[in-house]
Amino acid sequence: EADIYQTPRYLVIGTGKKITLECSQTMGHDKMYWYQQDPGMELHLIHYSYGVNSTEKGDLSSESTVSRIRTEHFPLTLESARPSHTSQYLCASSGTGQFSYEQYFGPGTRLTVT
Amino acid sequence: AQSVTQLDSQVPVFEEAPVELRCNYSSSVSVYLFWYVQYPNQGLQLLLKYLSGSTLVKGINGFEAEFNKSQTSFHLRKPSVHISDTAEYFCAVRTNAGGTSYGKLTFGQGTILTVHP
């Protein structure tokens, strides 16, 4: 069973606040991903990591930053939240070899910036 | 670059009717194909995948999909839907080329399936 966790599930915050969205997985996966999903739209990759101390920006430009200090942990930070950051953020991970084909998703964090 | 087009944004059907959700992709290299389902307020769950071999793949919950290379399509089907199948469905493609795009998924816009009693 895939175990990937995201906290908080819902967050309402005021403009200008700093926030960190947490993502953890217990599967020992090397690869982790952050997607942004707006209602009725496809998922857009905003960050990914292929291992500890490895992070790359995704296809969609984002003002957020990420870090990967431990294999199981891939937090996303917004230094100064704005209403344009209102969205759902999904974290995913995938393994290696034959297990690299599937991405396992967390339940998501729905962020509202007022 | 690769792209995915889901031809229907919404598909309403009655319970026990068959359904087909359409997906077309474009890619200059060979790909792996996936269908994910997203229930309200949840993450994505893998329904099925095509990596190689038989072009007809079976997944969970009675869903199946057929890979058609000449038409670059990967349509999802179910012969008889249930109320519990109401959800949003996403088609995704992953190139199996190396380089910076390795392992990255490109998603379609999603199709909302609504099953009516």
XYZ file of N, CA and C in Angstrom, chain A residues 35-105:
213
model
N 2.823 18.960 -7.789
C 1.960 19.410 -8.876
C 1.016 20.487 -8.339
N 0.639 21.394 -9.228
C -0.381 22.379 -8.915
C -1.601 22.073 -9.774
N -2.775 22.080 -9.149
C -3.992 21.734 -9.853
C -5.071 22.766 -9.575
N -5.492 23.466 -10.610
C -6.607 24.391 -10.500
C -7.891 23.688 -10.925
N -9.062 24.125 -10.428
C -10.320 23.435 -10.740
C -10.542 23.308 -12.242
N -10.871 22.086 -12.672
C -11.160 21.849 -14.083
C -9.959 21.881 -14.994
N -8.780 21.881 -14.398
C -7.561 21.971 -15.215
C -6.685 20.758 -14.962
N -5.712 20.592 -15.877
C -4.783 19.487 -15.694
C -3.792 19.792 -14.586
N -3.083 18.791 -14.171
C -2.027 18.971 -13.180
C -0.790 19.514 -13.880
N -0.153 20.464 -13.230
C 1.089 21.013 -13.774
C 2.225 20.723 -12.801
N 3.306 20.185 -13.319
C 4.469 19.894 -12.484
C 5.191 21.193 -12.166
N 5.391 21.476 -10.864
C 6.089 22.702 -10.481
C 7.472 22.441 -9.893
N 7.682 21.277 -9.271
C 9.001 20.924 -8.756
C 9.161 19.403 -8.784
N 10.400 18.946 -8.898
C 10.651 17.525 -8.736
C 12.042 17.304 -8.165
N 12.214 16.120 -7.644
C 13.487 15.765 -7.022
C 13.790 14.313 -7.324
N 15.036 14.020 -7.697
C 15.444 12.650 -7.984
C 16.224 12.032 -6.827
N 16.370 12.787 -5.756
C 17.051 12.238 -4.596
C 17.432 13.343 -3.632
N 18.069 12.947 -2.535
C 18.486 13.929 -1.532
C 19.390 14.979 -2.167
N 19.133 16.216 -1.809
C 19.885 17.388 -2.286
C 19.753 17.623 -3.785
N 18.755 17.004 -4.398
C 18.486 17.209 -5.829
C 17.091 17.772 -5.987
N 16.984 18.996 -6.516
C 15.670 19.575 -6.809
C 15.744 20.316 -8.133
N 14.646 20.277 -8.868
C 14.570 20.951 -10.168
C 13.214 21.620 -10.294
N 13.166 22.687 -11.059
C 11.881 23.309 -11.358
C 11.167 22.521 -12.439
N 9.861 22.515 -12.368
C 9.061 21.769 -13.321
C 8.672 22.591 -14.520
N 7.617 22.149 -15.178
C 7.201 22.778 -16.426
C 6.481 24.097 -16.203
N 5.819 24.234 -15.048
C 5.073 25.451 -14.754
C 5.872 26.301 -13.778
N 6.090 27.545 -14.158
C 6.840 28.438 -13.284
C 6.085 28.665 -11.986
N 6.802 28.603 -10.884
C 6.177 28.780 -9.583
C 7.084 29.619 -8.699
N 6.482 30.453 -7.847
C 7.252 31.250 -6.902
C 7.608 30.459 -5.651
N 7.163 29.227 -5.566
C 7.474 28.397 -4.411
C 8.874 27.820 -4.531
N 9.388 27.344 -3.399
C 10.673 26.654 -3.372
C 10.511 25.331 -2.644
N 11.424 24.414 -2.890
C 11.382 23.106 -2.251
C 12.760 22.756 -1.723
N 12.790 21.757 -0.857
C 14.049 21.219 -0.358
C 13.916 19.709 -0.223
N 15.047 19.021 -0.274
C 15.043 17.554 -0.118
C 16.283 17.178 0.696
N 16.118 17.304 1.992
C 17.223 17.007 2.907
C 17.184 15.544 3.330
N 15.979 14.978 3.368
C 15.813 13.565 3.694
C 15.018 12.901 2.586
N 15.263 11.646 2.356
C 14.595 10.921 1.271
C 13.082 10.997 1.397
N 12.585 10.888 2.628
C 11.149 10.750 2.818
C 10.399 12.071 2.876
N 11.101 13.195 2.843
C 10.468 14.476 3.127
C 10.732 15.471 1.997
N 9.680 16.133 1.515
C 9.819 17.043 0.364
C 8.884 18.232 0.562
N 9.232 19.149 1.460
C 8.344 20.278 1.748
C 8.395 21.369 0.680
N 7.296 22.069 0.526
C 7.175 23.186 -0.411
C 6.888 24.453 0.387
N 7.612 25.517 0.074
C 7.497 26.770 0.832
C 7.138 27.937 -0.076
N 6.220 28.743 0.418
C 5.910 30.030 -0.212
C 6.330 31.115 0.769
N 7.269 31.942 0.405
C 7.788 32.963 1.314
C 6.759 34.046 1.608
N 5.954 34.389 0.614
C 4.961 35.450 0.791
C 3.741 35.092 -0.055
N 2.736 34.540 0.600
C 1.577 34.039 -0.133
C 0.764 35.179 -0.746
N 0.249 34.911 -1.949
C -0.615 35.868 -2.651
C -1.868 35.153 -3.113
N -2.968 35.907 -3.378
C -4.193 35.248 -3.868
C -3.979 34.405 -5.118
N -3.013 34.767 -5.952
C -2.740 33.977 -7.167
C -2.183 32.592 -6.843
N -1.765 32.385 -5.599
C -1.266 31.064 -5.194
C -2.389 30.127 -4.767
N -3.609 30.635 -4.712
C -4.749 29.793 -4.358
C -4.888 28.657 -5.361
N -4.827 27.429 -4.857
C -4.852 26.267 -5.741
C -4.828 25.015 -4.883
N -4.862 23.856 -5.547
C -4.605 22.600 -4.852
C -3.196 22.147 -5.214
N -2.469 21.689 -4.215
C -1.093 21.246 -4.410
C -1.027 19.746 -4.081
N -0.556 18.983 -5.052
C -0.470 17.531 -4.906
C 0.992 17.090 -4.916
N 1.328 16.238 -3.977
C 2.665 15.671 -3.893
C 2.601 14.234 -4.377
N 3.658 13.769 -5.037
C 3.702 12.401 -5.544
C 5.112 11.853 -5.404
N 5.231 10.538 -5.469
C 6.551 9.914 -5.443
C 6.547 8.687 -6.340
N 7.744 8.287 -6.754
C 7.889 7.062 -7.537
C 9.219 6.408 -7.201
N 9.263 5.075 -7.420
C 10.447 4.324 -7.040
C 11.443 4.201 -8.171
N 12.212 3.124 -8.146
C 13.234 2.896 -9.162
C 12.961 1.588 -9.877
N 13.641 1.396 -10.987
C 13.482 0.176 -11.755
C 12.054 -0.005 -12.224
N 11.533 -1.224 -12.058
C 10.168 -1.501 -12.518
C 9.129 -0.710 -11.739
N 9.502 -0.170 -10.600
C 8.544 0.603 -9.812
C 8.615 2.096 -10.140
N 9.397 2.451 -11.118
C 9.547 3.867 -11.425
C 8.433 4.365 -12.324
N 7.622 3.442 -12.865
C 6.628 3.881 -13.830
C 5.431 4.528 -13.176
N 5.105 4.126 -11.967
C 3.916 4.623 -11.318
C 4.255 5.741 -10.350
N 3.452 6.773 -10.376
C 3.562 7.811 -9.359
C 2.421 7.630 -8.369
N 2.757 7.684 -7.102
C 1.773 7.580 -6.037
C 1.517 8.972 -5.478
N 0.244 9.308 -5.345
C -0.125 10.666 -4.964
C -0.618 10.748 -3.530
